Amino acid sequence: DVSNVKGRIEVRTWDRAEVQITGSLGDGVERLQIEGDRQNLEVKVRYPRNSNNTEPTNLVLNVPLQASLDISGVAVTIDVAGVAGQKLEIDSVSGTVTAVGAPREVEIDSVSGDLRLNLNSNNVDIESVSGNISLRGRIAGDIEVETVSGDIVIDTRGEQARRIGTSTVSGNAEIRSGLASNGKISAESVSGNITVVAPRDLSARVIAESFSGRLRAPDATIIKPKYGPGSNFEHSYGRGDGEIKIESFSGSAELKLD
């Protein structure tokens, strides 16, 4: 576990079964607390009760390649590279988060910082309020991404994901992925635009609806009521093994085959 209130947390990996900690403590910081053993280690920057006058602290850690990480920061830039452990957890308030690696499971919670992620993982779960989310990497398992006003970009690098779910209020969402047999993609938005880009050999039933936004999909017939707003379509591609469901209230939604 690594935590800091202001400054930077940088994590790199090496081939040693030990942790190296370097960096600089900001003026006014009480101490760097290090507790635990070879199995579980906690690194925490201790601030005084009134931390308004303290300077940022920068932590640089080298950890074993297979180590699991739980990182938390407030006004902290978080940069993680090379990790390939069982789990990577990050909890951030306002700092930018950059993560590159192959942890098997990833959970990230953020309030206002942007997330720049390049991950080869099995399962990824991300929640944000106003930060933009860029998730790229070979992910064939489950992906769940939620944000309020930030944009979402997901690219599985040609992998056939088992499940992808996105939800936004005013942010746009772009999903570029293959779909496993019986897999599912679900994308919801209130006022943001949604774009799903799938391979030309897609095998899925696609369902889309919008209250006032425009719908587009290859070969699909868009159904509009004679009176009042709203539109929808349902169309099968290939054998129709999987399912893609797109819902938007006032934003546009489009399926592209590439």
mmCIF file of N, CA and C in Angstrom, residues 73-140:
data_model
loop_
_atom_site.group_PDB
_atom_site.id
_atom_site.type_symbol
_atom_site.label_atom_id
_atom_site.label_comp_id
_atom_site.label_asym_id
_atom_site.label_seq_id
_atom_site.Cartn_x
_atom_site.Cartn_y
_atom_site.Cartn_z
ATOM 1 N N GLY A 73 -4.032 8.668 -3.523
ATOM 2 C CA GLY A 73 -3.491 10.020 -3.517
ATOM 3 C C GLY A 73 -4.602 11.037 -3.601
ATOM 4 N N VAL A 74 -4.337 12.252 -3.115
ATOM 5 C CA VAL A 74 -5.323 13.330 -3.179
ATOM 6 C C VAL A 74 -4.950 14.248 -4.333
ATOM 7 N N ALA A 75 -4.065 15.201 -4.091
ATOM 8 C CA ALA A 75 -3.563 16.048 -5.175
ATOM 9 C C ALA A 75 -2.222 15.482 -5.625
ATOM 10 N N VAL A 76 -2.269 14.295 -6.210
ATOM 11 C CA VAL A 76 -1.061 13.533 -6.506
ATOM 12 C C VAL A 76 -1.084 13.026 -7.947
ATOM 13 N N THR A 77 0.023 13.206 -8.630
ATOM 14 C CA THR A 77 0.216 12.573 -9.934
ATOM 15 C C THR A 77 0.709 11.153 -9.696
ATOM 16 N N ILE A 78 0.025 10.176 -10.294
ATOM 17 C CA ILE A 78 0.379 8.769 -10.097
ATOM 18 C C ILE A 78 0.842 8.181 -11.424
ATOM 19 N N ASP A 79 2.028 7.566 -11.395
ATOM 20 C CA ASP A 79 2.627 7.000 -12.609
ATOM 21 C C ASP A 79 3.141 5.600 -12.281
ATOM 22 N N VAL A 80 2.504 4.590 -12.878
ATOM 23 C CA VAL A 80 2.860 3.197 -12.613
ATOM 24 C C VAL A 80 3.236 2.527 -13.929
ATOM 25 N N ALA A 81 4.356 1.812 -13.940
ATOM 26 C CA ALA A 81 4.782 1.156 -15.181
ATOM 27 C C ALA A 81 5.411 -0.200 -14.877
ATOM 28 N N GLY A 82 5.043 -1.202 -15.683
ATOM 29 C CA GLY A 82 5.711 -2.495 -15.644
ATOM 30 C C GLY A 82 5.126 -3.520 -14.709
ATOM 31 N N VAL A 83 4.093 -3.166 -13.928
ATOM 32 C CA VAL A 83 3.584 -4.118 -12.937
ATOM 33 C C VAL A 83 2.822 -5.258 -13.613
ATOM 34 N N ALA A 84 2.951 -6.452 -13.044
ATOM 35 C CA ALA A 84 2.273 -7.629 -13.603
ATOM 36 C C ALA A 84 1.803 -8.552 -12.489
ATOM 37 N N GLY A 85 1.340 -7.961 -11.385
ATOM 38 C CA GLY A 85 0.875 -8.752 -10.262
ATOM 39 C C GLY A 85 -0.584 -9.138 -10.402
ATOM 40 N N GLN A 86 -1.141 -9.659 -9.314
ATOM 41 C CA GLN A 86 -2.532 -10.100 -9.335
ATOM 42 C C GLN A 86 -3.486 -8.920 -9.447
ATOM 43 N N LYS A 87 -3.189 -7.798 -8.732
ATOM 44 C CA LYS A 87 -4.153 -6.701 -8.702
ATOM 45 C C LYS A 87 -3.458 -5.355 -8.605
ATOM 46 N N LEU A 88 -4.040 -4.381 -9.305
ATOM 47 C CA LEU A 88 -3.620 -2.989 -9.215
ATOM 48 C C LEU A 88 -4.839 -2.166 -8.827
ATOM 49 N N GLU A 89 -4.770 -1.507 -7.657
ATOM 50 C CA GLU A 89 -5.848 -0.639 -7.199
ATOM 51 C C GLU A 89 -5.311 0.783 -7.042
ATOM 52 N N ILE A 90 -6.043 1.755 -7.593
ATOM 53 C CA ILE A 90 -5.650 3.153 -7.489
ATOM 54 C C ILE A 90 -6.864 3.980 -7.101
ATOM 55 N N ASP A 91 -6.703 4.820 -6.089
ATOM 56 C CA ASP A 91 -7.756 5.726 -5.632
ATOM 57 C C ASP A 91 -7.178 7.131 -5.674
ATOM 58 N N SER A 92 -7.711 7.978 -6.567
ATOM 59 C CA SER A 92 -7.149 9.312 -6.771
ATOM 60 C C SER A 92 -8.256 10.351 -6.734
ATOM 61 N N VAL A 93 -7.921 11.567 -6.256
ATOM 62 C CA VAL A 93 -8.903 12.641 -6.207
ATOM 63 C C VAL A 93 -8.720 13.586 -7.384
ATOM 64 N N SER A 94 -7.568 14.263 -7.472
ATOM 65 C CA SER A 94 -7.441 15.282 -8.512
ATOM 66 C C SER A 94 -6.210 15.126 -9.393
ATOM 67 N N GLY A 95 -5.405 14.142 -9.173
ATOM 68 C CA GLY A 95 -4.195 14.014 -9.980
ATOM 69 C C GLY A 95 -4.393 13.157 -11.208
ATOM 70 N N THR A 96 -3.517 13.350 -12.191
ATOM 71 C CA THR A 96 -3.494 12.507 -13.383
ATOM 72 C C THR A 96 -2.958 11.124 -13.022
ATOM 73 N N VAL A 97 -3.565 10.091 -13.580
ATOM 74 C CA VAL A 97 -3.120 8.720 -13.345
ATOM 75 C C VAL A 97 -2.662 8.116 -14.671
ATOM 76 N N THR A 98 -1.418 7.624 -14.680
ATOM 77 C CA THR A 98 -0.876 6.909 -15.838
ATOM 78 C C THR A 98 -0.469 5.517 -15.381
ATOM 79 N N ALA A 99 -0.951 4.497 -16.080
ATOM 80 C CA ALA A 99 -0.611 3.124 -15.702
ATOM 81 C C ALA A 99 -0.348 2.304 -16.955
ATOM 82 N N VAL A 100 0.801 1.622 -16.964
ATOM 83 C CA VAL A 100 1.190 0.742 -18.065
ATOM 84 C C VAL A 100 1.656 -0.572 -17.459
ATOM 85 N N GLY A 101 1.073 -1.687 -17.901
ATOM 86 C CA GLY A 101 1.495 -2.960 -17.354
ATOM 87 C C GLY A 101 0.520 -4.069 -17.661
ATOM 88 N N ALA A 102 0.674 -5.184 -16.928
ATOM 89 C CA ALA A 102 -0.161 -6.356 -17.165
ATOM 90 C C ALA A 102 -0.666 -6.974 -15.869
ATOM 91 N N PRO A 103 -1.207 -6.177 -14.954
ATOM 92 C CA PRO A 103 -1.842 -6.772 -13.768
ATOM 93 C C PRO A 103 -3.094 -7.519 -14.185
ATOM 94 N N ARG A 104 -3.397 -8.610 -13.514
ATOM 95 C CA ARG A 104 -4.535 -9.418 -13.937
ATOM 96 C C ARG A 104 -5.866 -8.711 -13.670
ATOM 97 N N GLU A 105 -5.959 -7.979 -12.576
ATOM 98 C CA GLU A 105 -7.178 -7.234 -12.262
ATOM 99 C C GLU A 105 -6.819 -5.789 -11.937
ATOM 100 N N VAL A 106 -7.686 -4.862 -12.383
ATOM 101 C CA VAL A 106 -7.435 -3.437 -12.163
ATOM 102 C C VAL A 106 -8.705 -2.771 -11.660
ATOM 103 N N GLU A 107 -8.580 -1.984 -10.591
ATOM 104 C CA GLU A 107 -9.679 -1.159 -10.088
ATOM 105 C C GLU A 107 -9.144 0.251 -9.872
ATOM 106 N N ILE A 108 -9.783 1.245 -10.507
ATOM 107 C CA ILE A 108 -9.345 2.633 -10.388
ATOM 108 C C ILE A 108 -10.546 3.520 -10.118
ATOM 109 N N ASP A 109 -10.455 4.324 -9.060
ATOM 110 C CA ASP A 109 -11.463 5.334 -8.728
ATOM 111 C C ASP A 109 -10.800 6.701 -8.793
ATOM 112 N N SER A 110 -11.439 7.645 -9.486
ATOM 113 C CA SER A 110 -10.874 8.980 -9.625
ATOM 114 C C SER A 110 -11.997 9.999 -9.612
ATOM 115 N N VAL A 111 -11.691 11.221 -9.149
ATOM 116 C CA VAL A 111 -12.687 12.282 -9.140
ATOM 117 C C VAL A 111 -12.504 13.183 -10.347
ATOM 118 N N SER A 112 -11.384 13.919 -10.407
ATOM 119 C CA SER A 112 -11.254 14.889 -11.491
ATOM 120 C C SER A 112 -9.995 14.723 -12.332
ATOM 121 N N GLY A 113 -9.161 13.785 -12.034
ATOM 122 C CA GLY A 113 -7.951 13.626 -12.830
ATOM 123 C C GLY A 113 -8.178 12.774 -14.057
ATOM 124 N N ASP A 114 -7.398 13.038 -15.113
ATOM 125 C CA ASP A 114 -7.446 12.207 -16.317
ATOM 126 C C ASP A 114 -6.770 10.864 -16.059
ATOM 127 N N LEU A 115 -7.259 9.823 -16.735
ATOM 128 C CA LEU A 115 -6.699 8.479 -16.618
ATOM 129 C C LEU A 115 -6.152 8.052 -17.968
ATOM 130 N N ARG A 116 -4.865 7.746 -18.010
ATOM 131 C CA ARG A 116 -4.204 7.300 -19.239
ATOM 132 C C ARG A 116 -3.658 5.911 -18.982
ATOM 133 N N LEU A 117 -4.338 4.903 -19.533
ATOM 134 C CA LEU A 117 -4.078 3.522 -19.162
ATOM 135 C C LEU A 117 -3.751 2.676 -20.379
ATOM 136 N N ASN A 118 -2.678 1.911 -20.275
ATOM 137 C CA ASN A 118 -2.314 0.938 -21.305
ATOM 138 C C ASN A 118 -2.081 -0.384 -20.583
ATOM 139 N N LEU A 119 -3.091 -1.250 -20.611
ATOM 140 C CA LEU A 119 -3.096 -2.418 -19.750
ATOM 141 C C LEU A 119 -3.398 -3.686 -20.531
ATOM 142 N N ASN A 120 -2.626 -4.727 -20.272
ATOM 143 C CA ASN A 120 -2.936 -6.063 -20.779
ATOM 144 C C ASN A 120 -3.439 -6.873 -19.590
ATOM 145 N N SER A 121 -4.736 -6.794 -19.335
ATOM 146 C CA SER A 121 -5.314 -7.340 -18.112
ATOM 147 C C SER A 121 -6.524 -8.204 -18.427
ATOM 148 N N ASN A 122 -6.964 -8.969 -17.414
ATOM 149 C CA ASN A 122 -8.164 -9.785 -17.589
ATOM 150 C C ASN A 122 -9.427 -8.970 -17.329
ATOM 151 N N ASN A 123 -9.442 -8.233 -16.219
ATOM 152 C CA ASN A 123 -10.620 -7.474 -15.836
ATOM 153 C C ASN A 123 -10.220 -6.064 -15.413
ATOM 154 N N VAL A 124 -11.001 -5.080 -15.859
ATOM 155 C CA VAL A 124 -10.718 -3.680 -15.542
ATOM 156 C C VAL A 124 -12.012 -3.001 -15.114
ATOM 157 N N ASP A 125 -11.973 -2.304 -13.969
ATOM 158 C CA ASP A 125 -13.129 -1.587 -13.448
ATOM 159 C C ASP A 125 -12.695 -0.162 -13.117
ATOM 160 N N ILE A 126 -13.328 0.836 -13.771
ATOM 161 C CA ILE A 126 -12.913 2.226 -13.618
ATOM 162 C C ILE A 126 -14.126 3.093 -13.336
ATOM 163 N N GLU A 127 -13.988 3.993 -12.348
ATOM 164 C CA GLU A 127 -15.024 4.974 -12.051
ATOM 165 C C GLU A 127 -14.384 6.355 -11.949
ATOM 166 N N SER A 128 -15.011 7.347 -12.576
ATOM 167 C CA SER A 128 -14.495 8.711 -12.542
ATOM 168 C C SER A 128 -15.660 9.681 -12.552
ATOM 169 N N VAL A 129 -15.406 10.914 -12.108
ATOM 170 C CA VAL A 129 -16.451 11.931 -12.115
ATOM 171 C C VAL A 129 -16.279 12.842 -13.321
ATOM 172 N N SER A 130 -15.164 13.570 -13.373
ATOM 173 C CA SER A 130 -15.017 14.530 -14.466
ATOM 174 C C SER A 130 -13.753 14.327 -15.294
ATOM 175 N N GLY A 131 -12.954 13.374 -14.977
ATOM 176 C CA GLY A 131 -11.742 13.166 -15.754
ATOM 177 C C GLY A 131 -11.988 12.355 -17.011
ATOM 178 N N ASN A 132 -11.162 12.591 -18.038
ATOM 179 C CA ASN A 132 -11.211 11.784 -19.256
ATOM 180 C C ASN A 132 -10.521 10.448 -19.016
ATOM 181 N N ILE A 133 -11.013 9.403 -19.677
ATOM 182 C CA ILE A 133 -10.480 8.059 -19.492
ATOM 183 C C ILE A 133 -10.042 7.502 -20.846
ATOM 184 N N SER A 134 -8.765 7.147 -20.941
ATOM 185 C CA SER A 134 -8.243 6.488 -22.133
ATOM 186 C C SER A 134 -7.715 5.120 -21.702
ATOM 187 N N LEU A 135 -8.367 4.058 -22.165
ATOM 188 C CA LEU A 135 -7.996 2.693 -21.811
ATOM 189 C C LEU A 135 -7.667 1.921 -23.080
ATOM 190 N N ARG A 136 -6.421 1.521 -23.182
ATOM 191 C CA ARG A 136 -5.968 0.748 -24.343
ATOM 192 C C ARG A 136 -5.189 -0.464 -23.851
ATOM 193 N N GLY A 137 -5.213 -1.529 -24.637
ATOM 194 C CA GLY A 137 -4.476 -2.724 -24.262
ATOM 195 C C GLY A 137 -5.232 -3.982 -24.615
ATOM 196 N N ARG A 138 -4.529 -5.095 -24.524
ATOM 197 C CA ARG A 138 -5.122 -6.391 -24.866
ATOM 198 C C ARG A 138 -5.909 -6.912 -23.659
ATOM 199 N N ILE A 139 -7.208 -6.632 -23.694
ATOM 200 C CA ILE A 139 -8.095 -7.003 -22.595
ATOM 201 C C ILE A 139 -9.211 -7.878 -23.163
ATOM 202 N N ALA A 140 -9.214 -9.144 -22.774
ATOM 203 C CA ALA A 140 -10.199 -10.080 -23.319
ATOM 204 C C ALA A 140 -11.262 -10.475 -22.304
#
